[in-house]
Coordinates of C-alpha atoms in Angstrom, one line a residue:
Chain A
X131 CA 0.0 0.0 0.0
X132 CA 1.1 3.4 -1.1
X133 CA 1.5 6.2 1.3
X134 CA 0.9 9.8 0.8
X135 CA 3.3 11.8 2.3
X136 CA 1.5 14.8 3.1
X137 CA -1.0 13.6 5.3
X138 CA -0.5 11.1 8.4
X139 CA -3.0 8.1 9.1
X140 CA -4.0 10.8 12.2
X141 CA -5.4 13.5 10.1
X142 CA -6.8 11.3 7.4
X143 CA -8.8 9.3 10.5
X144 CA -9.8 13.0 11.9
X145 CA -10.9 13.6 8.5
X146 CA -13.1 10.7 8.5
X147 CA -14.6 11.2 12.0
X148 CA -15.1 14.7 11.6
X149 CA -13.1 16.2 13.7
X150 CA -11.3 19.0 11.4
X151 CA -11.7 22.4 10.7
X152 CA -13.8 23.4 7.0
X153 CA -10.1 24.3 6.1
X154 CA -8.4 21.7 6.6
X155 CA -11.2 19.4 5.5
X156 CA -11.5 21.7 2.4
X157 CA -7.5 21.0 1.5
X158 CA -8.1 17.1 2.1
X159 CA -10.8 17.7 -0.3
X160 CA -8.8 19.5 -3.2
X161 CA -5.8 16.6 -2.8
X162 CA -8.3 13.8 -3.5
X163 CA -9.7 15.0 -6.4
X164 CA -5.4 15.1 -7.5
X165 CA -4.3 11.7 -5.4
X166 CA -5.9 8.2 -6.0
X167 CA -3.6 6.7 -3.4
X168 CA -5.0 9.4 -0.5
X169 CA -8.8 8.3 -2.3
X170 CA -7.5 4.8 -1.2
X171 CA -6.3 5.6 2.3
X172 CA -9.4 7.2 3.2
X173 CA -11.9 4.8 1.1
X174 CA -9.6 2.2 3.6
X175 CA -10.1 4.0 6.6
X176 CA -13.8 4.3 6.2
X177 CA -14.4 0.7 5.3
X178 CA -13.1 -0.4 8.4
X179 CA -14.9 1.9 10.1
X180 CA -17.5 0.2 7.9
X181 CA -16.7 -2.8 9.3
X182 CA -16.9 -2.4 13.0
X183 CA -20.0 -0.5 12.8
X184 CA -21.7 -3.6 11.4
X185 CA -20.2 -6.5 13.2
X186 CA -21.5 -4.8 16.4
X187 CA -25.0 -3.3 15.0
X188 CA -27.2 -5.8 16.4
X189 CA -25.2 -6.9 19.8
X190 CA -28.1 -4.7 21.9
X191 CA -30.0 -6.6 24.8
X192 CA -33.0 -8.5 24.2
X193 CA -36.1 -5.7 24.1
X194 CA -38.0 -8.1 26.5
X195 CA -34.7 -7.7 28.9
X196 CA -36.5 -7.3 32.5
X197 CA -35.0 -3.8 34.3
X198 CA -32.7 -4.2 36.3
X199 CA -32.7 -0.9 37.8
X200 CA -34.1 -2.3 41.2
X201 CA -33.6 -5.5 42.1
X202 CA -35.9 -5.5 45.1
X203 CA -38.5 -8.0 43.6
X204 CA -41.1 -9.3 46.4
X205 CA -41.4 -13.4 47.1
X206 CA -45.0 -13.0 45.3
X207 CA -43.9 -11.5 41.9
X208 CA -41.1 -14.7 41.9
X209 CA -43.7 -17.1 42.6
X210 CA -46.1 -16.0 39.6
X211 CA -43.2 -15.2 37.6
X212 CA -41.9 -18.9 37.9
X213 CA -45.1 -20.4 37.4
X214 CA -45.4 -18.4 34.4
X215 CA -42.5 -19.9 32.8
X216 CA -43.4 -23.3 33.9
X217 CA -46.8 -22.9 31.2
X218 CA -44.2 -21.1 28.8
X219 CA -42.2 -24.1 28.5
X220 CA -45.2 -26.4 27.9
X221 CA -46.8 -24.3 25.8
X222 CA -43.4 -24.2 23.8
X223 CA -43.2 -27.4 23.8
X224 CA -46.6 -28.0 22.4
X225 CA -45.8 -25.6 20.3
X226 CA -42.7 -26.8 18.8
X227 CA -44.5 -30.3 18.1
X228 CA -47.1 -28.9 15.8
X229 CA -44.7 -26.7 14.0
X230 CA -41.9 -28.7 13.8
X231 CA -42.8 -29.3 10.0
X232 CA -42.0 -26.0 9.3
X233 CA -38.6 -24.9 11.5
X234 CA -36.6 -24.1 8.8
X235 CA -39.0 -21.1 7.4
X236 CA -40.2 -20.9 10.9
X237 CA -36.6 -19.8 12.4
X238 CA -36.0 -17.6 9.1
X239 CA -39.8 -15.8 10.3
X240 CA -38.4 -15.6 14.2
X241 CA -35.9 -13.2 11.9
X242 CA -38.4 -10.9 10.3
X243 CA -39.9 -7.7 12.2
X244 CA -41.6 -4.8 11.4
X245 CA -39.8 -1.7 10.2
X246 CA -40.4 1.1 12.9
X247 CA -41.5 4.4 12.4
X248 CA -42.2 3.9 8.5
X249 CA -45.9 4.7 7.3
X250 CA -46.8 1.7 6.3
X251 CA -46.2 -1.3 9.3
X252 CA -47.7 -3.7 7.6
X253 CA -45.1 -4.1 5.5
X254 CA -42.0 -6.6 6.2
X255 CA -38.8 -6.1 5.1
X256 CA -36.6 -8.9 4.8
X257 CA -32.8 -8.7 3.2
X258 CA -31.3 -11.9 2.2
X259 CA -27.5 -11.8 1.4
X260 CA -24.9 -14.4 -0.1
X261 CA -21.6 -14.0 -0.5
X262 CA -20.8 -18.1 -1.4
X263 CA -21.5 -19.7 -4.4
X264 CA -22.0 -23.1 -2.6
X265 CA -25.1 -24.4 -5.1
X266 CA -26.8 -25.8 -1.8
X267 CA -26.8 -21.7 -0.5
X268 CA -28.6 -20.8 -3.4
X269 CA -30.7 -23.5 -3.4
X270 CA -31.7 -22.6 0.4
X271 CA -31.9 -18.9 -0.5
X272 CA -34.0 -19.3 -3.6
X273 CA -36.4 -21.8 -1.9
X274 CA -36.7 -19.1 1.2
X275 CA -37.3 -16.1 -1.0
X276 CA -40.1 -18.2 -3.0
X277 CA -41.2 -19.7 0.2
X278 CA -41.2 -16.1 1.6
X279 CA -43.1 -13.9 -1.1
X280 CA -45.8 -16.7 -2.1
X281 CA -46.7 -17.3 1.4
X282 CA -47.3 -13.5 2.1
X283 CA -48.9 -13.0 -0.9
X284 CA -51.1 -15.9 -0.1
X285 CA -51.9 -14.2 3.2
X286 CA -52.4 -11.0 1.4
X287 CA -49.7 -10.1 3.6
X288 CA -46.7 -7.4 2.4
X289 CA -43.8 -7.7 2.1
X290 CA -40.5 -6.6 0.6
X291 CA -37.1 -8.4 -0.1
X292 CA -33.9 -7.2 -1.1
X293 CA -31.8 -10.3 -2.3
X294 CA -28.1 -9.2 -2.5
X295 CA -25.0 -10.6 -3.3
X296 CA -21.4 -9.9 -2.9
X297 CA -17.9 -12.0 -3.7
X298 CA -18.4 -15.2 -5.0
X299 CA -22.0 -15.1 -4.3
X300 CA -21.9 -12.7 -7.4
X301 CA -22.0 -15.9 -9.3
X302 CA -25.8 -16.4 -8.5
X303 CA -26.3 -13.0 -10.4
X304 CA -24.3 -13.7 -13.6
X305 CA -26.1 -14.0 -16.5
X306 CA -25.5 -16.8 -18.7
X307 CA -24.2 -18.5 -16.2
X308 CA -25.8 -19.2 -13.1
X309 CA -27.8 -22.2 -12.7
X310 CA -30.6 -20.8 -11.1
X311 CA -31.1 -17.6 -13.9
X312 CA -34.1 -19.1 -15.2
X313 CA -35.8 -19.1 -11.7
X314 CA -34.8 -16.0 -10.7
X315 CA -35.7 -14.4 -13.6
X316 CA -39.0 -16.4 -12.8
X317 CA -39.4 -14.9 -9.6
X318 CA -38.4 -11.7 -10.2
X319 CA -41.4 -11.4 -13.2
X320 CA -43.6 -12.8 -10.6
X321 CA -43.0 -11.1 -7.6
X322 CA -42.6 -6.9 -7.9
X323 CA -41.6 -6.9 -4.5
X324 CA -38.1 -8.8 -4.7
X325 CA -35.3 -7.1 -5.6
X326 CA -31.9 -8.3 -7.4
X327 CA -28.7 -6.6 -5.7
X328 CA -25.4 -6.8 -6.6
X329 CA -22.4 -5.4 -5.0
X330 CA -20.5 -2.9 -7.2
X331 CA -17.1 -3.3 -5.3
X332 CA -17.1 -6.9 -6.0
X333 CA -18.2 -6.0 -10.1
X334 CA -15.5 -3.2 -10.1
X335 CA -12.8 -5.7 -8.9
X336 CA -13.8 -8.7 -10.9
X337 CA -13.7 -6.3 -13.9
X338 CA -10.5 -5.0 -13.4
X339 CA -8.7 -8.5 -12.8
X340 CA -10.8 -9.7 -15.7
X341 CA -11.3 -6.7 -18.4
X342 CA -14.3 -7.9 -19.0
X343 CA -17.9 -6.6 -18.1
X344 CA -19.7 -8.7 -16.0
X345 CA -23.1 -9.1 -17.3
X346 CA -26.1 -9.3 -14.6
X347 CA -29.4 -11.2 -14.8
X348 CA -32.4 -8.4 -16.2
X349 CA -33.9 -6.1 -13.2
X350 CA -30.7 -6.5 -11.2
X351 CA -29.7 -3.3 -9.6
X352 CA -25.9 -2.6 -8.8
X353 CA -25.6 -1.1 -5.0
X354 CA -22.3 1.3 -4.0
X355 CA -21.1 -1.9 -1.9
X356 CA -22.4 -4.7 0.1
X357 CA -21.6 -3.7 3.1
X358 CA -23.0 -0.4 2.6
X359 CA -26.2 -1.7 1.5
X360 CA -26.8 -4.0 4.5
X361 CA -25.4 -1.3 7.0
X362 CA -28.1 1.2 5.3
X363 CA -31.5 -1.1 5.4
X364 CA -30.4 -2.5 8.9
X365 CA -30.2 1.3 9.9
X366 CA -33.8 1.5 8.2
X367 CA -34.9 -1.4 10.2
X368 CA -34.5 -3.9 7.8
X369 CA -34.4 -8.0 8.9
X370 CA -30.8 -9.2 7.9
X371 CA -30.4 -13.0 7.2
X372 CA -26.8 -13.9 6.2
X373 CA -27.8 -17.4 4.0
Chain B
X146 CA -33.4 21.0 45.9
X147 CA -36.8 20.4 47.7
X148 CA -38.0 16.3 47.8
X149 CA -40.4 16.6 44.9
X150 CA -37.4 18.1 42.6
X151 CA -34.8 15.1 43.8
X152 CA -37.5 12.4 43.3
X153 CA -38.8 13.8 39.9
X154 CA -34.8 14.1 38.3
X155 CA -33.9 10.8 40.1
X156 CA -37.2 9.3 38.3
X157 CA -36.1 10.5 34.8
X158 CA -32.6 9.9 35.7
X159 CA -33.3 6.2 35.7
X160 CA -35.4 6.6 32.5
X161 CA -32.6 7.8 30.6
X162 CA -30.3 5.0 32.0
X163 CA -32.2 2.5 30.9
X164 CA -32.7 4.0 27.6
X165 CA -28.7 3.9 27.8
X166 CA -28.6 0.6 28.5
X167 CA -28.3 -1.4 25.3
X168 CA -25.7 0.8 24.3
X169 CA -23.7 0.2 27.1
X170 CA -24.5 -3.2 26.8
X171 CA -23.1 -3.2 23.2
X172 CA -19.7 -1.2 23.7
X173 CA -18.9 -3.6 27.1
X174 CA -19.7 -6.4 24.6
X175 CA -17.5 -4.7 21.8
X176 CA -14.5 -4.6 24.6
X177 CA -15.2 -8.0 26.5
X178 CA -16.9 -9.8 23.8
X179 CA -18.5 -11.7 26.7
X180 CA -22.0 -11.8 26.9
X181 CA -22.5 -12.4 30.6
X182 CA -19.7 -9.9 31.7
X183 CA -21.0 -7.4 29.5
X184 CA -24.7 -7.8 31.3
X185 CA -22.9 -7.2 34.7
X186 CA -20.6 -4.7 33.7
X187 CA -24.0 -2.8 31.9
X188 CA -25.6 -3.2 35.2
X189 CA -22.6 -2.4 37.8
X190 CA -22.5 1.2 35.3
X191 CA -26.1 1.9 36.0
X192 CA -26.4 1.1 39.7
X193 CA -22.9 3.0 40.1
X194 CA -24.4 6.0 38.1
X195 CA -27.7 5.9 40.3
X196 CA -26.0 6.2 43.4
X197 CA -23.1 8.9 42.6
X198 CA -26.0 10.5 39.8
X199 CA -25.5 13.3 42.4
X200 CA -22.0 13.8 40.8
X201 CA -23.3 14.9 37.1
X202 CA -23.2 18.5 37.0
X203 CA -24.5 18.9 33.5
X204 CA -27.4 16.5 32.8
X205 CA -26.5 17.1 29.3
X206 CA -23.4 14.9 29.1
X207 CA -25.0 12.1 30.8
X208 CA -23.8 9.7 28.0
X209 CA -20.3 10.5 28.3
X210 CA -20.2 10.4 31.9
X211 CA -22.4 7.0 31.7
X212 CA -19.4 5.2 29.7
X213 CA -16.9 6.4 32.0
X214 CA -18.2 5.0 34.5
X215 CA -18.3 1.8 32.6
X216 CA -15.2 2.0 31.7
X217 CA -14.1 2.6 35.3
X218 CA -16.3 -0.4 36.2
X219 CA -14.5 -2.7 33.1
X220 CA -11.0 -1.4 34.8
X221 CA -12.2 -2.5 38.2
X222 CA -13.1 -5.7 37.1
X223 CA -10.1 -7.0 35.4
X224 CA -8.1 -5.5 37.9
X225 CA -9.7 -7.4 40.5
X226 CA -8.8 -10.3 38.1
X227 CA -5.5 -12.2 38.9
X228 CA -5.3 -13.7 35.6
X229 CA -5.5 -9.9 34.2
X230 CA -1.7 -8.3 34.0
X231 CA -1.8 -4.9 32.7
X232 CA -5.3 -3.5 31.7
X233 CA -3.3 -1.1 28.7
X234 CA -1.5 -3.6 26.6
X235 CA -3.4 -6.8 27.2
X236 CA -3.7 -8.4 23.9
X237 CA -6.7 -11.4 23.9
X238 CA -5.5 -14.2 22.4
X239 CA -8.3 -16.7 21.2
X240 CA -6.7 -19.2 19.2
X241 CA -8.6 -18.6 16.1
X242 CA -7.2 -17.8 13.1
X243 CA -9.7 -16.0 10.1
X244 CA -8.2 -18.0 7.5
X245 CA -8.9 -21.5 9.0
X246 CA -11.5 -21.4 10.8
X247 CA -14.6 -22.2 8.9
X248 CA -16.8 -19.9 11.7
X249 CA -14.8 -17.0 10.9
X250 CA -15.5 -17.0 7.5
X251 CA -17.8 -14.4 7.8
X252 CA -17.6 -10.3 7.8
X253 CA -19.1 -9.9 11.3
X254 CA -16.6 -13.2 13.4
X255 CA -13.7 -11.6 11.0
X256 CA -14.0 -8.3 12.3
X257 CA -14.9 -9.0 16.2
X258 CA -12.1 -11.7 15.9
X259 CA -9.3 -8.3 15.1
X260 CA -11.2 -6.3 17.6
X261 CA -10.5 -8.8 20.1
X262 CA -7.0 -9.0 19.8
X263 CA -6.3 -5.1 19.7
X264 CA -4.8 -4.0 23.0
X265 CA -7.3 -3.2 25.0
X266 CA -6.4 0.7 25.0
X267 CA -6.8 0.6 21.3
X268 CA -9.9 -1.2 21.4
X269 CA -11.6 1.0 23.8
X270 CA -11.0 4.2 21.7
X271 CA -11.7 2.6 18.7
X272 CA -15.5 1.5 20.0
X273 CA -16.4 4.9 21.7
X274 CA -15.9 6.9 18.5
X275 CA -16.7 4.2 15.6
X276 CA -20.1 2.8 17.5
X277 CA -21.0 5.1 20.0
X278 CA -20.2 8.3 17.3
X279 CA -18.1 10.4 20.4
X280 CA -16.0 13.3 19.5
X281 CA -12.2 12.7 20.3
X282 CA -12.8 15.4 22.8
X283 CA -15.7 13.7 24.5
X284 CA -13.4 10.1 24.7
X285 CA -10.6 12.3 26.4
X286 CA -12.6 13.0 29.0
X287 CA -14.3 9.5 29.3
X288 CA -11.0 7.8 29.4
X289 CA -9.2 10.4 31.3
X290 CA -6.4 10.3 28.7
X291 CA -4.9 13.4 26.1
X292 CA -6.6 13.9 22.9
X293 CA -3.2 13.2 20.9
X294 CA -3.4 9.6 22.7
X295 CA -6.8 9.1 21.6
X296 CA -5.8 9.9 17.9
X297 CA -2.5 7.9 18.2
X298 CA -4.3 4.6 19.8
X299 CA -7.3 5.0 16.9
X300 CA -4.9 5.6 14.3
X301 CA -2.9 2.2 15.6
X302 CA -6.3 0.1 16.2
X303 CA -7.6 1.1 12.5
X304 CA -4.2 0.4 10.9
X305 CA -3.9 -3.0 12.6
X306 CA -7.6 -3.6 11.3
X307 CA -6.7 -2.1 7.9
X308 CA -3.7 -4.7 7.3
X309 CA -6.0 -7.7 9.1
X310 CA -9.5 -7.1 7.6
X311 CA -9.0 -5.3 3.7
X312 CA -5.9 -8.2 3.5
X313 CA -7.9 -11.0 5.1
X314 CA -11.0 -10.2 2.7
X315 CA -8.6 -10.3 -0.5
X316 CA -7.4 -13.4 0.7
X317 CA -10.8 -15.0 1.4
X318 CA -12.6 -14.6 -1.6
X319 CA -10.8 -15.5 -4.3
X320 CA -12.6 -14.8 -7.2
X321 CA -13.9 -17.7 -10.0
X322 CA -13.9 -16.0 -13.4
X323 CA -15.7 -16.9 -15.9
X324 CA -15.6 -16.0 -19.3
X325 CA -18.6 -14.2 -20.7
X326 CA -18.9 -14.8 -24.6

């Protein structure tokens, strides 16, 4: 990796978190435009910013986390609490009998919630990302998304889905090649509410090493990155399900 | 301060530690990567900040001074600890390497795997301004340590996760081409 000598790893990270003055952001500005190795220092910096912002998005307590805040519970509360979960667990163990059929979709549903604060809450909003090109992953995802949309749409139910992939998953995308093109494409005519995404770091870096453009399956939209993308609908309250 | 006041602002007081609480819970996990020691350190940093809340001047920087005191009560901890050395430069080893182990082949174990092993005086900087969004100013004041040490350990954690992650994800995913006629 290149090093620009002008500007330490210090200011560049200032510049990043927003800690310099308009000027000096202003002169880190004119030198990019000038310096694709400071573009890469910086694009660097903010992808591992990137990075740590999303492998500890969802680490948050449980919302049905009891407070804490006094501890003082009385003997009777305990009591009816414990019986409580004595009918919890043989309820969910009923439960699990009867719907044992189903656990696959069922744990994918535990997934799903509600996007708060958006107009319509009705709506789920489910994003479903690969980034393998194991055939049996795309087998699971494609069955899921089909799974997903029909059963909604049987229930009159909406819902949205954002499909995306990035490094080799990029495969599932490729037209011409993938094996499952025919029932994406299937899907995709189908269902207006599932969306093709692929990652546009991963295209820009297979096209460099390749020279070649790589050419996506019809209604496939390419997103800034991967990363980005899933970072930006879980900020938007998007369920996130890694297949 | 008559009763009614002290009751009413120790009331919302509470309110607005609990509202803190998942985030405290988050950057003790970020720093412990323990789930169990986070949930007492998040709850050590709420009962400490309910009895000192006396203390905050400026109800305004209640965040800030909320995650010093958790970071006063992770310090405690580990120094209470006789397996712990030296808070500043302890380095977690876990055995796990990212390239060959199959669980870390993803973006989210990758990156808490190379957080983990950042010195712990890295790591703690590093968390407070990339998930909790502080000013270098405000993580000064929370970690009691100069602002050109703040930039000098996030400028150290970021480079070690530059040369670990962006290397780690070239290596990873090696790319199949395939000619398109």
């Amino acid at each position: 990796m290149k090093y620009n000598n002008n500007y330490s790893d210090e200011i560049l990270n200032a510049y990043i978190d927003n800690e310099l003055s308009h000027d000096e952001r202003e002169q880190i500005l004119s030198a990019l435009r000038q310096d694709k190795d400071l573009t890469q220092r910086i694009c660097d910096l903010q992808k591992v910013r990137g990075l740590v912002q999303l492998a500890f998005a969802h680490e948050t307590l449980a919302n049905n986390q009891p407070n804490k805040i006094n501890p003082h519970v009385s003997t009777g509360y305990r009591f009816v609490a414990g019986v409580l979960l004595i009918f919890g667990v043989f309820i969910g163990w009923f439960a699990n009998q009867a719907y044992r059929t189903e656990s696959d979709h069922l744990k994918l549903a535990e997934h799903i919630r509600k996007v708060p604060g958006t107009k319509n809450n009705n709506t789920w909003h489910v994003m479903l990302h690969v980034s393998n090109n194991d055939p049996r992953r795309f087998d699971v995802l494609l069955s899921e998304t089909e799974y997903l949309l029909q059963s909604h749409k049987e229930k009159n139910q909406a819902i949205e889905i954002e499909l995306l992939a990035n490094g080799k998953g990029i495969d599932l995308l490729q037209d011409g090649t993938s094996a499952q093109a025919e029932k994406l494409v299937m899907l995709t005519n189908k269902f207006s509410n599932l969306t093709l995404s692929a990652c546009g770091v991963t295209l820009e870096r297979l096209e460099k090493e390749t020279g070649h453009q790589f050419v996506l399956l019809p209604k496939t939209k390419i997103v800034r990155s991967a990363i980005y993308q899933v970072t930006k609908r879980q900020k938007e309250g998007w369920s996130y399900i890694r297949i | 301060m008559n009763p009614l006041n002290l009751l009413l602002k120790n009331r919302e007081l509470k309110q607005q530690l609990e509202q803190l609480r998942p985030r405290l819970y988050r950057l003790a996990f970020s720093w412990s990567q323990n789930h169990a020691l986070s949930d007492d350190l998040t709850q050590d940093t709420i009962i400490k900040a309910l009895k000192n809340y006396q203390q905050l001047n400026d109800t305004k920087k209640l965040d800030s001074w909320a995650f010093s005191i958790l970071h006063n009560c992770y310090c405690d901890y580990f120094r209470q600890n006789k397996n712990f050395d030296d808070i500043d430069n302890y380095e977690f080893e876990d055995g796990h390497q990212p390239d060959t182990d199959y669980e870390h082949n993803s973006v989210t174990h990758a990156v808490r795997a190379a957080v983990n092993k950042l010195p712990t005086n890295q790591c703690q900087v590093l968390t407070l301004i990339d998930l909790e969004g502080f000013s270098y100013a405000e993580v000064s004041q929370i970690l009691d340590i100069p602002i050109g040490t703040v930039m000098s350990r996030l400028c150290r954690a970021r480079q070690t996760l530059t040369s670990k992650l962006l290397d780690y994800s070239d290596k990873t995913q090696p790319v199949n081409l395939r000619r398109i006629k």
